PDB file of C-alpha atoms in Angstrom:
ATOM      1  CA  UNK P   1     101.413 112.376  79.688  1.00 78.00           C
ATOM      2  CA  UNK P   2     101.337 111.113  83.216  1.00 83.00           C
ATOM      3  CA  UNK P   3     102.457 112.092  86.689  1.00 91.00           C
ATOM      4  CA  UNK P   4     102.793 110.106  89.890  1.00 94.00           C
ATOM      5  CA  UNK P   5     103.351 111.446  93.385  1.00 95.00           C
ATOM      6  CA  UNK P   6     104.624 109.551  96.385  1.00 96.00           C
ATOM      7  CA  UNK P   7     106.419 110.690  99.548  1.00 96.00           C
ATOM      8  CA  UNK P   8     110.177 110.917  99.197  1.00 94.00           C
ATOM      9  CA  UNK P   9     111.031 109.282 102.511  1.00 97.00           C
ATOM     10  CA  UNK P  10     109.329 107.390 105.339  1.00 97.00           C
ATOM     11  CA  UNK P  11     110.822 106.136 108.602  1.00 97.00           C
ATOM     12  CA  UNK P  12     109.332 103.410 110.799  1.00 97.00           C
ATOM     13  CA  UNK P  13     110.474 100.988 113.493  1.00 97.00           C
ATOM     14  CA  UNK P  14     110.879  97.258 113.230  1.00 98.00           C
ATOM     15  CA  UNK P  15     107.621  95.389 113.755  1.00 97.00           C
ATOM     16  CA  UNK P  16     105.467  98.398 112.859  1.00 98.00           C
ATOM     17  CA  UNK P  17     103.082  98.941 109.948  1.00 98.00           C
ATOM     18  CA  UNK P  18     103.774 101.540 107.275  1.00 98.00           C
ATOM     19  CA  UNK P  19     101.666 102.816 104.377  1.00 98.00           C
ATOM     20  CA  UNK P  20     103.184 104.389 101.258  1.00 98.00           C
ATOM     21  CA  UNK P  21     100.718 106.408  99.208  1.00 98.00           C
ATOM     22  CA  UNK P  22     100.717 107.057  95.490  1.00 98.00           C
ATOM     23  CA  UNK P  23      98.509 109.443  93.551  1.00 98.00           C
ATOM     24  CA  UNK P  24      98.589 109.482  89.793  1.00 97.00           C
ATOM     25  CA  UNK P  25      97.310 111.326  86.772  1.00 95.00           C
ATOM     26  CA  UNK P  26      97.337 109.546  83.451  1.00 91.00           C
ATOM     27  CA  UNK P  27      95.282 108.650  80.428  1.00 87.00           C
ATOM     28  CA  UNK P  28      94.773 105.098  79.273  1.00 88.00           C
ATOM     29  CA  UNK P  29      95.146 103.650  82.772  1.00 91.00           C
ATOM     30  CA  UNK P  30      95.322  99.873  83.025  1.00 91.00           C
ATOM     31  CA  UNK P  31      96.654  99.317  86.535  1.00 93.00           C
ATOM     32  CA  UNK P  32      99.038 100.273  89.327  1.00 96.00           C
ATOM     33  CA  UNK P  33     102.190  98.333  90.215  1.00 95.00           C
ATOM     34  CA  UNK P  34     104.628  98.459  93.116  1.00 97.00           C
ATOM     35  CA  UNK P  35     108.337  97.681  92.957  1.00 97.00           C
ATOM     36  CA  UNK P  36     111.045  97.418  95.608  1.00 97.00           C
ATOM     37  CA  UNK P  37     114.640  98.442  95.007  1.00 96.00           C
ATOM     38  CA  UNK P  38     117.485  97.944  97.468  1.00 95.00           C
ATOM     39  CA  UNK P  39     120.542 100.167  97.172  1.00 91.00           C
ATOM     40  CA  UNK P  40     122.667  98.948  94.293  1.00 87.00           C
ATOM     41  CA  UNK P  41     120.045  96.430  93.211  1.00 90.00           C
ATOM     42  CA  UNK P  42     117.464  96.062  90.478  1.00 91.00           C
ATOM     43  CA  UNK P  43     113.799  96.956  91.024  1.00 94.00           C
ATOM     44  CA  UNK P  44     111.761  93.849  91.816  1.00 95.00           C
ATOM     45  CA  UNK P  45     108.029  93.396  91.379  1.00 94.00           C
ATOM     46  CA  UNK P  46     105.828  93.382  94.466  1.00 95.00           C
ATOM     47  CA  UNK P  47     102.224  93.712  93.356  1.00 94.00           C
ATOM     48  CA  UNK P  48      99.781  94.843  90.688  1.00 93.00           C
ATOM     49  CA  UNK P  49      96.224  96.150  91.023  1.00 94.00           C
ATOM     50  CA  UNK P  50      93.966  96.451  87.998  1.00 92.00           C
ATOM     51  CA  UNK P  51      90.692  96.665  89.932  1.00 94.00           C
ATOM     52  CA  UNK P  52      89.628  98.608  93.003  1.00 97.00           C
ATOM     53  CA  UNK P  53      90.336  96.978  96.321  1.00 96.00           C
ATOM     54  CA  UNK P  54      93.021  95.344  98.362  1.00 96.00           C
ATOM     55  CA  UNK P  55      95.475  92.665  97.198  1.00 93.00           C
ATOM     56  CA  UNK P  56      97.404  90.810  99.886  1.00 93.00           C
ATOM     57  CA  UNK P  57     100.681  88.957  99.446  1.00 89.00           C
ATOM     58  CA  UNK P  58     102.167  87.888 102.742  1.00 93.00           C
ATOM     59  CA  UNK P  59     103.266  90.919 104.762  1.00 96.00           C
ATOM     60  CA  UNK P  60     102.624  93.256 101.841  1.00 96.00           C
ATOM     61  CA  UNK P  61      99.246  94.531 100.656  1.00 97.00           C
ATOM     62  CA  UNK P  62      98.385  96.943  97.883  1.00 97.00           C
ATOM     63  CA  UNK P  63      95.232  98.989  97.429  1.00 98.00           C
ATOM     64  CA  UNK P  64      93.757 100.812  94.454  1.00 98.00           C
ATOM     65  CA  UNK P  65      90.926 103.301  94.049  1.00 98.00           C
ATOM     66  CA  UNK P  66      90.530 104.098  90.364  1.00 96.00           C
ATOM     67  CA  UNK P  67      87.930 106.779  91.002  1.00 96.00           C
ATOM     68  CA  UNK P  68      90.353 108.631  93.288  1.00 96.00           C
ATOM     69  CA  UNK P  69      93.447 107.901  91.152  1.00 96.00           C
ATOM     70  CA  UNK P  70      95.062 106.699  94.350  1.00 97.00           C
ATOM     71  CA  UNK P  71      96.771 103.633  95.656  1.00 98.00           C
ATOM     72  CA  UNK P  72      98.938 102.560  98.537  1.00 98.00           C
ATOM     73  CA  UNK P  73     101.361  99.870  99.575  1.00 98.00           C
ATOM     74  CA  UNK P  74     100.983  98.546 103.115  1.00 98.00           C
ATOM     75  CA  UNK P  75     103.909  96.803 104.771  1.00 98.00           C
ATOM     76  CA  UNK P  76     103.222  94.940 108.000  1.00 97.00           C
ATOM     77  CA  UNK P  77     105.545  93.495 110.640  1.00 97.00           C
ATOM     78  CA  UNK P  78     108.395  95.579 109.288  1.00 98.00           C
ATOM     79  CA  UNK P  79     111.823  93.976 109.167  1.00 98.00           C
ATOM     80  CA  UNK P  80     115.218  95.593 108.751  1.00 97.00           C
ATOM     81  CA  UNK P  81     115.510  94.009 105.309  1.00 97.00           C
ATOM     82  CA  UNK P  82     112.478  96.041 104.184  1.00 98.00           C
ATOM     83  CA  UNK P  83     114.678  99.156 104.161  1.00 98.00           C
ATOM     84  CA  UNK P  84     114.654 100.024 100.471  1.00 97.00           C
ATOM     85  CA  UNK P  85     113.060 102.351  97.935  1.00 96.00           C
ATOM     86  CA  UNK P  86     109.504 101.620  96.833  1.00 97.00           C
ATOM     87  CA  UNK P  87     108.140 102.768  93.484  1.00 97.00           C
ATOM     88  CA  UNK P  88     104.594 102.926  92.222  1.00 97.00           C
ATOM     89  CA  UNK P  89     104.086 102.631  88.478  1.00 96.00           C
ATOM     90  CA  UNK P  90     101.079 103.041  86.209  1.00 95.00           C
ATOM     91  CA  UNK P  91     100.527 100.665  83.346  1.00 92.00           C
ATOM     92  CA  UNK P  92      99.239 102.205  80.125  1.00 89.00           C
ATOM     93  CA  UNK P  93      98.467 100.753  76.718  1.00 80.00           C
ATOM     94  CA  UNK P  94     101.049  98.694  74.834  1.00 76.00           C
ATOM     95  CA  UNK P  95     102.485  97.465  78.146  1.00 80.00           C
ATOM     96  CA  UNK P  96     104.104 100.808  78.952  1.00 87.00           C
ATOM     97  CA  UNK P  97     104.941 101.360  82.625  1.00 92.00           C
ATOM     98  CA  UNK P  98     105.609 104.825  84.048  1.00 93.00           C
ATOM     99  CA  UNK P  99     107.170 105.160  87.479  1.00 95.00           C
ATOM    100  CA  UNK P 100     107.009 107.589  90.378  1.00 94.00           C
ATOM    101  CA  UNK P 101     110.203 108.968  91.889  1.00 93.00           C
ATOM    102  CA  UNK P 102     110.176 106.478  94.737  1.00 95.00           C
ATOM    103  CA  UNK P 103     109.816 106.435  98.514  1.00 97.00           C
ATOM    104  CA  UNK P 104     112.850 105.618 100.597  1.00 96.00           C
ATOM    105  CA  UNK P 105     111.791 103.506 103.583  1.00 98.00           C
ATOM    106  CA  UNK P 106     114.098 103.517 106.586  1.00 97.00           C
ATOM    107  CA  UNK P 107     113.384 100.786 109.136  1.00 98.00           C
ATOM    108  CA  UNK P 108     114.952 101.407 112.541  1.00 97.00           C
ATOM    109  CA  UNK P 109     115.500  98.853 115.317  1.00 95.00           C
TER     110      UNK P 109
ATOM    111  CA  UNK J   1     120.446  86.802  88.834  1.00 54.00           C
ATOM    112  CA  UNK J   2     117.036  87.994  87.674  1.00 60.00           C
ATOM    113  CA  UNK J   3     116.950  86.360  84.233  1.00 92.00           C
ATOM    114  CA  UNK J   4     117.813  89.699  82.610  1.00 96.00           C
ATOM    115  CA  UNK J   5     121.539  90.271  82.129  1.00 96.00           C
ATOM    116  CA  UNK J   6     123.060  93.656  81.379  1.00 97.00           C
ATOM    117  CA  UNK J   7     126.615  94.377  80.282  1.00 97.00           C
ATOM    118  CA  UNK J   8     128.734  96.213  81.067  1.00 97.00           C
ATOM    119  CA  UNK J   9     127.800  96.883  84.684  1.00 96.00           C
ATOM    120  CA  UNK J  10     129.932 100.028  84.743  1.00 96.00           C
ATOM    121  CA  UNK J  11     130.995 102.264  81.874  1.00 95.00           C
ATOM    122  CA  UNK J  12     133.009 105.479  81.814  1.00 94.00           C
ATOM    123  CA  UNK J  13     133.131 107.327  78.538  1.00 91.00           C
ATOM    124  CA  UNK J  14     134.141 110.664  77.144  1.00 89.00           C
ATOM    125  CA  UNK J  15     131.727 112.923  75.339  1.00 87.00           C
ATOM    126  CA  UNK J  16     133.134 111.986  71.942  1.00 86.00           C
ATOM    127  CA  UNK J  17     133.151 108.220  72.470  1.00 88.00           C
ATOM    128  CA  UNK J  18     130.774 105.662  70.982  1.00 93.00           C
ATOM    129  CA  UNK J  19     129.747 102.741  73.153  1.00 95.00           C
ATOM    130  CA  UNK J  20     126.885 100.285  73.486  1.00 97.00           C
ATOM    131  CA  UNK J  21     124.953  98.784  76.352  1.00 98.00           C
ATOM    132  CA  UNK J  22     123.695  95.232  75.989  1.00 98.00           C
ATOM    133  CA  UNK J  23     120.716  93.474  77.525  1.00 98.00           C
ATOM    134  CA  UNK J  24     119.839  89.801  77.246  1.00 97.00           C
ATOM    135  CA  UNK J  25     116.877  87.863  78.602  1.00 95.00           C
ATOM    136  CA  UNK J  26     116.115  84.156  78.545  1.00 90.00           C
ATOM    137  CA  UNK J  27     112.681  84.304  80.102  1.00 91.00           C
ATOM    138  CA  UNK J  28     110.710  83.865  76.897  1.00 89.00           C
ATOM    139  CA  UNK J  29     109.489  87.454  77.134  1.00 90.00           C
ATOM    140  CA  UNK J  30     108.605  89.380  73.997  1.00 87.00           C
ATOM    141  CA  UNK J  31     108.660  92.992  75.194  1.00 90.00           C
ATOM    142  CA  UNK J  32     111.827  94.807  76.244  1.00 93.00           C
ATOM    143  CA  UNK J  33     112.439  98.222  77.747  1.00 94.00           C
ATOM    144  CA  UNK J  34     115.142 100.768  78.450  1.00 96.00           C
ATOM    145  CA  UNK J  35     114.772 102.968  81.531  1.00 96.00           C
ATOM    146  CA  UNK J  36     117.045 105.728  82.812  1.00 96.00           C
ATOM    147  CA  UNK J  37     117.414 106.139  86.579  1.00 95.00           C
ATOM    148  CA  UNK J  38     118.961 109.339  87.916  1.00 92.00           C
ATOM    149  CA  UNK J  39     119.157 110.366  91.568  1.00 84.00           C
ATOM    150  CA  UNK J  40     115.963 111.946  92.958  1.00 74.00           C
ATOM    151  CA  UNK J  41     114.087 111.449  89.682  1.00 81.00           C
ATOM    152  CA  UNK J  42     111.534 108.878  88.541  1.00 83.00           C
ATOM    153  CA  UNK J  43     112.640 105.980  86.428  1.00 90.00           C
ATOM    154  CA  UNK J  44     112.299 107.459  82.968  1.00 93.00           C
ATOM    155  CA  UNK J  45     110.903 105.226  80.250  1.00 93.00           C
ATOM    156  CA  UNK J  46     113.117 105.641  77.185  1.00 94.00           C
ATOM    157  CA  UNK J  47     112.193 102.925  74.707  1.00 93.00           C
ATOM    158  CA  UNK J  48     109.798  99.999  74.471  1.00 91.00           C
ATOM    159  CA  UNK J  49     110.089  97.163  71.989  1.00 90.00           C
ATOM    160  CA  UNK J  50     107.152  94.844  71.558  1.00 84.00           C
ATOM    161  CA  UNK J  51     107.643  91.807  69.323  1.00 74.00           C
ATOM    162  CA  UNK J  52     110.859  93.475  68.139  1.00 72.00           C
ATOM    163  CA  UNK J  53     109.030  96.614  66.975  1.00 74.00           C
ATOM    164  CA  UNK J  54     109.635  99.900  68.705  1.00 76.00           C
ATOM    165  CA  UNK J  55     106.363 101.125  70.205  1.00 72.00           C
ATOM    166  CA  UNK J  56     107.708 103.954  72.335  1.00 74.00           C
ATOM    167  CA  UNK J  57     110.373 106.548  71.846  1.00 71.00           C
ATOM    168  CA  UNK J  58     109.777 108.788  74.800  1.00 70.00           C
ATOM    169  CA  UNK J  59     111.279 112.041  73.458  1.00 83.00           C
ATOM    170  CA  UNK J  60     114.753 110.645  73.899  1.00 91.00           C
ATOM    171  CA  UNK J  61     117.627 112.581  72.268  1.00 92.00           C
ATOM    172  CA  UNK J  62     119.019 111.028  69.110  1.00 92.00           C
ATOM    173  CA  UNK J  63     122.394 110.456  70.783  1.00 94.00           C
ATOM    174  CA  UNK J  64     120.683 107.366  72.246  1.00 95.00           C
ATOM    175  CA  UNK J  65     119.899 104.759  69.603  1.00 94.00           C
ATOM    176  CA  UNK J  66     118.178 101.481  70.512  1.00 94.00           C
ATOM    177  CA  UNK J  67     118.368  98.231  68.606  1.00 94.00           C
ATOM    178  CA  UNK J  68     116.353  95.057  69.116  1.00 93.00           C
ATOM    179  CA  UNK J  69     117.625  92.341  66.756  1.00 92.00           C
ATOM    180  CA  UNK J  70     115.441  89.620  68.314  1.00 91.00           C
ATOM    181  CA  UNK J  71     113.152  89.116  71.280  1.00 88.00           C
ATOM    182  CA  UNK J  72     116.037  88.097  73.568  1.00 93.00           C
ATOM    183  CA  UNK J  73     118.455  90.940  72.939  1.00 96.00           C
ATOM    184  CA  UNK J  74     118.325  94.694  73.288  1.00 96.00           C
ATOM    185  CA  UNK J  75     121.062  97.257  72.759  1.00 97.00           C
ATOM    186  CA  UNK J  76     121.427 100.926  73.524  1.00 97.00           C
ATOM    187  CA  UNK J  77     123.995 102.617  71.313  1.00 97.00           C
ATOM    188  CA  UNK J  78     125.526 105.757  72.771  1.00 96.00           C
ATOM    189  CA  UNK J  79     127.351 108.558  70.982  1.00 93.00           C
ATOM    190  CA  UNK J  80     128.372 112.146  71.758  1.00 93.00           C
ATOM    191  CA  UNK J  81     126.782 111.965  75.188  1.00 93.00           C
ATOM    192  CA  UNK J  82     126.601 114.814  77.672  1.00 94.00           C
ATOM    193  CA  UNK J  83     127.594 114.743  81.369  1.00 93.00           C
ATOM    194  CA  UNK J  84     123.900 114.933  82.322  1.00 93.00           C
ATOM    195  CA  UNK J  85     123.432 111.549  80.663  1.00 95.00           C
ATOM    196  CA  UNK J  86     125.366 109.970  83.521  1.00 95.00           C
ATOM    197  CA  UNK J  87     122.878 107.630  85.193  1.00 96.00           C
ATOM    198  CA  UNK J  88     121.920 104.016  85.788  1.00 96.00           C
ATOM    199  CA  UNK J  89     120.416 102.497  82.650  1.00 97.00           C
ATOM    200  CA  UNK J  90     118.033  99.666  83.390  1.00 97.00           C
ATOM    201  CA  UNK J  91     116.779  97.084  80.968  1.00 97.00           C
ATOM    202  CA  UNK J  92     113.534  95.225  81.644  1.00 96.00           C
ATOM    203  CA  UNK J  93     111.400  92.633  79.935  1.00 94.00           C
ATOM    204  CA  UNK J  94     107.821  91.415  80.123  1.00 91.00           C
ATOM    205  CA  UNK J  95     105.525  89.080  78.272  1.00 85.00           C
ATOM    206  CA  UNK J  96     103.029  90.932  76.140  1.00 69.00           C
ATOM    207  CA  UNK J  97      99.836  89.045  76.649  1.00 67.00           C
ATOM    208  CA  UNK J  98      96.654  89.884  78.414  1.00 52.00           C
ATOM    209  CA  UNK J  99      97.301  90.056  82.123  1.00 57.00           C
ATOM    210  CA  UNK J 100     101.082  90.292  81.851  1.00 61.00           C
ATOM    211  CA  UNK J 101     101.812  92.999  84.378  1.00 81.00           C
ATOM    212  CA  UNK J 102     105.280  92.227  85.648  1.00 89.00           C
ATOM    213  CA  UNK J 103     108.514  93.868  84.581  1.00 93.00           C
ATOM    214  CA  UNK J 104     111.681  91.905  85.244  1.00 94.00           C
ATOM    215  CA  UNK J 105     114.662  94.235  85.518  1.00 96.00           C
ATOM    216  CA  UNK J 106     118.332  93.671  84.988  1.00 96.00           C
ATOM    217  CA  UNK J 107     120.883  94.945  87.496  1.00 94.00           C
ATOM    218  CA  UNK J 108     121.625  97.984  85.341  1.00 96.00           C
ATOM    219  CA  UNK J 109     124.586  99.601  83.631  1.00 97.00           C
ATOM    220  CA  UNK J 110     126.073 102.532  85.562  1.00 96.00           C
ATOM    221  CA  UNK J 111     127.198 105.115  82.991  1.00 96.00           C
ATOM    222  CA  UNK J 112     129.521 108.009  83.749  1.00 95.00           C
ATOM    223  CA  UNK J 113     130.113 110.609  81.042  1.00 94.00           C
ATOM    224  CA  UNK J 114     133.184 112.764  81.551  1.00 92.00           C
TER     225      UNK J 114
END
């Protein structure tokens, strides 16, 4: 089996930086993904880390430490449109992806 | 439009009804997934089809029956559901090759069981 833990809710102000952590327990680990989901919308892919270290894509960065079974998503220069739920997901064999319960990010003016 | 289309978007059914959810993708992907999303719970992986073969049946009750007739279409047949099955059912697809790490989701089918 597998389990993933992430905070249920985070609040930050516009222009700030926020970090959403994810710890996981699983066998057959291939990598850690992050997805964004706005209310009423579909989850959309943000990033994927297979190796330790930081991956940067514009305002978003994602980090993985395989030895610590830990990763985080870093959002910089927060905008109101970043208010959404963010999910981490582990990839296992046969392209199976298992998700955490999500972190609701509230961005305030 | 994400490239993955789900119908219907909303479905209300009684516990004795039989209905089906449909998912279609035109992205050239060859793996397809059903997830269940309930409030305050993780997205639950239900079924995975890879090259039209089921590779995961994640302890899902038999009242849910998937069907994958080809790599572009995926169905979830529903019968004698329970009220706790009310949820958002999400379909996703990916390309099963080395390094393919992206799921593309549909908008979901919101199911209410009365």
